[in-house]
């Protein structure tokens, strides 16, 4: 399957590229530094395409000929600095704006399968967020969460075969395999590894079980975490 990963230079994007490559998909890594990212992986089924996710011309080139698109856009800069001064390197509305551009390109080229990483605590899981996390959202992340809310609305109204993936707090642990997945907002912890999010997003493009669903992802405390093989 030909799969485009938009936002491939971020932590979750890199993990997703790696997971898709492990499954022998033909992956296009798309970001402002995608060729650098692609150079860090072995194998002939990966290409890096440098571009801006908010530029329709760049995205159009990336989407053409794909079978599925995974979006992992976000702002990776220090959240305190971003709240006080705004992001230095990324558009503050990169999630909603970039996702909107991707959706339009997919419609033009007849690409149906869309998997988007958003955030636990927006959309249908808004009322499930613990009080402390709500405070953090309000004080520190309010503009970013507002943009993620807009992103979710774009995904839901896209008319595509979409899945919204909502991880709780992301970690760089090397846990492998499935996280705990819920369609009702249930969680078993407030952490989940990026590698586990990547595993689920790869699953979502490979089958139709989660089309039209919002998936909450968390680490399963009831099941011992497996460890990934070092790269």
GROMACS .gro file of C-alpha atoms in nm:
model
  231
    1UNK     CA    1   0.000   0.000   0.000
    2UNK     CA    2   0.122   0.352  -0.078
    3UNK     CA    3   0.093   0.560   0.238
    4UNK     CA    4   0.173   0.929   0.288
    5UNK     CA    5   0.276   1.047   0.635
    6UNK     CA    6   0.223   1.422   0.676
    7UNK     CA    7   0.429   1.561   0.963
    8UNK     CA    8   0.688   1.287   0.932
    9UNK     CA    9   0.968   1.474   1.111
   10UNK     CA   10   0.787   1.484   1.448
   11UNK     CA   11   0.824   1.211   1.709
   12UNK     CA   12   0.501   1.031   1.624
   13UNK     CA   13   0.556   1.086   1.254
   14UNK     CA   14   0.896   0.917   1.268
   15UNK     CA   15   0.755   0.627   1.466
   16UNK     CA   16   0.476   0.589   1.210
   17UNK     CA   17   0.717   0.591   0.917
   18UNK     CA   18   0.920   0.320   1.089
   19UNK     CA   19   0.614   0.105   1.166
   20UNK     CA   20   0.479   0.132   0.811
   21UNK     CA   21   0.820   0.043   0.672
   22UNK     CA   22   0.838  -0.259   0.901
   23UNK     CA   23   0.511  -0.374   0.744
   24UNK     CA   24   0.657  -0.330   0.393
   25UNK     CA   25   0.432  -0.043   0.285
   26UNK     CA   26   0.556   0.206   0.026
   27UNK     CA   27   0.591   0.516   0.243
   28UNK     CA   28   0.624   0.883   0.151
   29UNK     CA   29   0.750   1.091   0.443
   30UNK     CA   30   0.634   1.450   0.402
   31UNK     CA   31   0.753   1.745   0.610
   32UNK     CA   32   0.979   2.046   0.584
   33UNK     CA   33   1.276   1.817   0.661
   34UNK     CA   34   1.151   1.491   0.516
   35UNK     CA   35   1.457   1.406   0.309
   36UNK     CA   36   1.665   1.420   0.626
   37UNK     CA   37   1.416   1.193   0.803
   38UNK     CA   38   1.413   0.945   0.514
   39UNK     CA   39   1.792   0.925   0.521
   40UNK     CA   40   1.777   0.785   0.873
   41UNK     CA   41   1.587   0.472   0.767
   42UNK     CA   42   1.702   0.172   0.569
   43UNK     CA   43   1.511   0.015   0.284
   44UNK     CA   44   1.397   0.103  -0.065
   45UNK     CA   45   1.026   0.155   0.004
   46UNK     CA   46   1.066   0.497   0.163
   47UNK     CA   47   1.103   0.836  -0.001
   48UNK     CA   48   1.131   1.176   0.163
   49UNK     CA   49   0.946   1.470   0.015
   50UNK     CA   50   1.023   1.815   0.154
   51UNK     CA   51   0.726   2.051   0.165
   52UNK     CA   52   0.492   2.268   0.367
   53UNK     CA   53   0.171   2.103   0.487
   54UNK     CA   54  -0.013   2.435   0.456
   55UNK     CA   55   0.091   2.486   0.091
   56UNK     CA   56  -0.169   2.335  -0.147
   57UNK     CA   57   0.087   2.287  -0.425
   58UNK     CA   58   0.328   2.093  -0.204
   59UNK     CA   59   0.050   1.879  -0.058
   60UNK     CA   60  -0.107   1.812  -0.396
   61UNK     CA   61   0.219   1.664  -0.522
   62UNK     CA   62   0.251   1.449  -0.209
   63UNK     CA   63  -0.107   1.314  -0.214
   64UNK     CA   64  -0.118   1.225  -0.582
   65UNK     CA   65  -0.103   0.848  -0.632
   66UNK     CA   66  -0.135   0.752  -0.263
   67UNK     CA   67  -0.369   0.486  -0.124
   68UNK     CA   68  -0.394   0.637   0.226
   69UNK     CA   69  -0.280   0.942   0.421
   70UNK     CA   70  -0.176   0.965   0.787
   71UNK     CA   71  -0.158   1.314   0.943
   72UNK     CA   72   0.061   1.369   1.251
   73UNK     CA   73   0.089   1.748   1.245
   74UNK     CA   74   0.168   1.945   1.559
   75UNK     CA   75   0.390   2.202   1.727
   76UNK     CA   76   0.698   2.044   1.884
   77UNK     CA   77   0.838   2.361   2.042
   78UNK     CA   78   0.841   2.434   2.415
   79UNK     CA   79   0.475   2.480   2.517
   80UNK     CA   80   0.548   2.763   2.762
   81UNK     CA   81   0.733   2.962   2.496
   82UNK     CA   82   0.459   2.890   2.243
   83UNK     CA   83   0.189   3.010   2.486
   84UNK     CA   84   0.376   3.333   2.566
   85UNK     CA   85   0.523   3.423   2.228
   86UNK     CA   86   0.373   3.190   1.972
   87UNK     CA   87   0.559   2.922   1.775
   88UNK     CA   88   0.886   3.029   1.611
   89UNK     CA   89   0.900   2.769   1.334
   90UNK     CA   90   0.546   2.643   1.280
   91UNK     CA   91   0.217   2.805   1.185
   92UNK     CA   92   0.000   2.831   1.502
   93UNK     CA   93  -0.292   2.676   1.311
   94UNK     CA   94  -0.085   2.403   1.147
   95UNK     CA   95  -0.315   2.122   1.260
   96UNK     CA   96  -0.639   2.258   1.121
   97UNK     CA   97  -0.494   2.443   0.825
   98UNK     CA   98  -0.267   2.158   0.719
   99UNK     CA   99  -0.540   1.898   0.762
  100UNK     CA  100  -0.779   2.109   0.556
  101UNK     CA  101  -0.526   2.131   0.273
  102UNK     CA  102  -0.471   1.754   0.289
  103UNK     CA  103  -0.845   1.683   0.278
  104UNK     CA  104  -0.891   1.901  -0.030
  105UNK     CA  105  -0.602   1.730  -0.209
  106UNK     CA  106  -0.740   1.386  -0.122
  107UNK     CA  107  -1.076   1.480  -0.267
  108UNK     CA  108  -0.912   1.602  -0.589
  109UNK     CA  109  -0.714   1.283  -0.633
  110UNK     CA  110  -0.976   1.035  -0.514
  111UNK     CA  111  -0.778   0.916  -0.210
  112UNK     CA  112  -1.028   0.795   0.048
  113UNK     CA  113  -0.844   0.662   0.355
  114UNK     CA  114  -0.748   0.925   0.611
  115UNK     CA  115  -0.605   0.866   0.960
  116UNK     CA  116  -0.541   1.176   1.172
  117UNK     CA  117  -0.371   1.206   1.510
  118UNK     CA  118  -0.551   1.470   1.717
  119UNK     CA  119  -0.553   1.480   2.098
  120UNK     CA  120  -0.739   1.316   2.383
  121UNK     CA  121  -0.968   1.573   2.540
  122UNK     CA  122  -1.107   1.733   2.225
  123UNK     CA  123  -1.425   1.654   2.037
  124UNK     CA  124  -1.617   1.361   2.184
  125UNK     CA  125  -1.363   1.300   2.463
  126UNK     CA  126  -1.373   1.658   2.592
  127UNK     CA  127  -1.581   1.566   2.897
  128UNK     CA  128  -1.357   1.267   2.982
  129UNK     CA  129  -1.047   1.476   3.049
  130UNK     CA  130  -0.926   1.470   3.414
  131UNK     CA  131  -0.951   1.803   3.598
  132UNK     CA  132  -0.574   1.858   3.618
  133UNK     CA  133  -0.540   1.802   3.245
  134UNK     CA  134  -0.824   2.046   3.178
  135UNK     CA  135  -0.636   2.309   3.377
  136UNK     CA  136  -0.320   2.248   3.172
  137UNK     CA  137  -0.522   2.274   2.852
  138UNK     CA  138  -0.680   2.602   2.964
  139UNK     CA  139  -0.370   2.773   3.100
  140UNK     CA  140  -0.091   2.643   2.879
  141UNK     CA  141  -0.231   2.485   2.563
  142UNK     CA  142  -0.554   2.674   2.498
  143UNK     CA  143  -0.466   2.805   2.146
  144UNK     CA  144  -0.330   2.467   2.037
  145UNK     CA  145  -0.634   2.282   2.172
  146UNK     CA  146  -0.867   2.525   1.994
  147UNK     CA  147  -0.683   2.451   1.671
  148UNK     CA  148  -0.709   2.078   1.734
  149UNK     CA  149  -1.084   2.117   1.785
  150UNK     CA  150  -1.102   2.282   1.442
  151UNK     CA  151  -0.893   2.001   1.299
  152UNK     CA  152  -1.135   1.739   1.434
  153UNK     CA  153  -1.431   1.920   1.278
  154UNK     CA  154  -1.253   1.924   0.941
  155UNK     CA  155  -1.186   1.552   0.963
  156UNK     CA  156  -1.543   1.467   1.060
  157UNK     CA  157  -1.695   1.675   0.780
  158UNK     CA  158  -1.445   1.560   0.516
  159UNK     CA  159  -1.667   1.294   0.357
  160UNK     CA  160  -1.362   1.066   0.349
  161UNK     CA  161  -1.307   0.729   0.517
  162UNK     CA  162  -1.153   0.887   0.825
  163UNK     CA  163  -1.032   0.773   1.164
  164UNK     CA  164  -0.942   1.019   1.441
  165UNK     CA  165  -0.672   0.889   1.676
  166UNK     CA  166  -0.663   1.057   2.019
  167UNK     CA  167  -0.360   0.958   2.227
  168UNK     CA  168  -0.326   1.070   2.587
  169UNK     CA  169   0.011   1.214   2.698
  170UNK     CA  170   0.280   1.089   2.461
  171UNK     CA  171   0.606   0.930   2.575
  172UNK     CA  172   0.920   0.811   2.398
  173UNK     CA  173   0.915   0.471   2.569
  174UNK     CA  174   0.999   0.181   2.339
  175UNK     CA  175   0.682  -0.017   2.412
  176UNK     CA  176   0.571  -0.214   2.107
  177UNK     CA  177   0.241  -0.353   1.990
  178UNK     CA  178  -0.111  -0.238   2.065
  179UNK     CA  179  -0.214   0.023   2.322
  180UNK     CA  180  -0.548   0.012   2.501
  181UNK     CA  181  -0.803   0.136   2.246
  182UNK     CA  182  -1.149   0.271   2.325
  183UNK     CA  183  -1.427   0.421   2.114
  184UNK     CA  184  -1.605   0.558   2.423
  185UNK     CA  185  -1.328   0.771   2.575
  186UNK     CA  186  -1.219   0.512   2.831
  187UNK     CA  187  -0.849   0.510   2.928
  188UNK     CA  188  -0.632   0.289   3.149
  189UNK     CA  189  -0.358   0.545   3.209
  190UNK     CA  190  -0.270   0.898   3.102
  191UNK     CA  191   0.038   0.796   2.905
  192UNK     CA  192   0.097   0.611   2.581
  193UNK     CA  193   0.413   0.547   2.379
  194UNK     CA  194   0.452   0.702   2.034
  195UNK     CA  195   0.546   0.356   1.906
  196UNK     CA  196   0.207   0.226   2.020
  197UNK     CA  197   0.026   0.514   1.851
  198UNK     CA  198   0.219   0.435   1.533
  199UNK     CA  199   0.118   0.069   1.559
  200UNK     CA  200  -0.250   0.164   1.579
  201UNK     CA  201  -0.234   0.410   1.290
  202UNK     CA  202  -0.071   0.149   1.069
  203UNK     CA  203  -0.349  -0.092   1.165
  204UNK     CA  204  -0.607   0.173   1.078
  205UNK     CA  205  -0.484   0.216   0.721
  206UNK     CA  206  -0.469  -0.160   0.667
  207UNK     CA  207  -0.833  -0.235   0.747
  208UNK     CA  208  -1.171  -0.065   0.765
  209UNK     CA  209  -1.264  -0.161   1.121
  210UNK     CA  210  -1.224   0.194   1.252
  211UNK     CA  211  -1.365   0.402   0.967
  212UNK     CA  212  -1.570   0.690   1.108
  213UNK     CA  213  -1.447   0.626   1.464
  214UNK     CA  214  -1.264   0.832   1.723
  215UNK     CA  215  -1.013   0.612   1.906
  216UNK     CA  216  -0.876   0.694   2.251
  217UNK     CA  217  -0.530   0.545   2.305
  218UNK     CA  218  -0.359   0.481   2.637
  219UNK     CA  219  -0.104   0.241   2.782
  220UNK     CA  220  -0.272  -0.068   2.924
  221UNK     CA  221  -0.162  -0.106   3.287
  222UNK     CA  222  -0.338  -0.439   3.301
  223UNK     CA  223  -0.106  -0.590   3.040
  224UNK     CA  224   0.274  -0.598   3.070
  225UNK     CA  225   0.432  -0.380   2.802
  226UNK     CA  226   0.632  -0.562   2.538
  227UNK     CA  227   0.963  -0.413   2.431
  228UNK     CA  228   1.056  -0.326   2.077
  229UNK     CA  229   1.373  -0.452   1.916
  230UNK     CA  230   1.643  -0.182   1.914
  231UNK     CA  231   1.690  -0.023   1.574
   0.00000   0.00000   0.00000
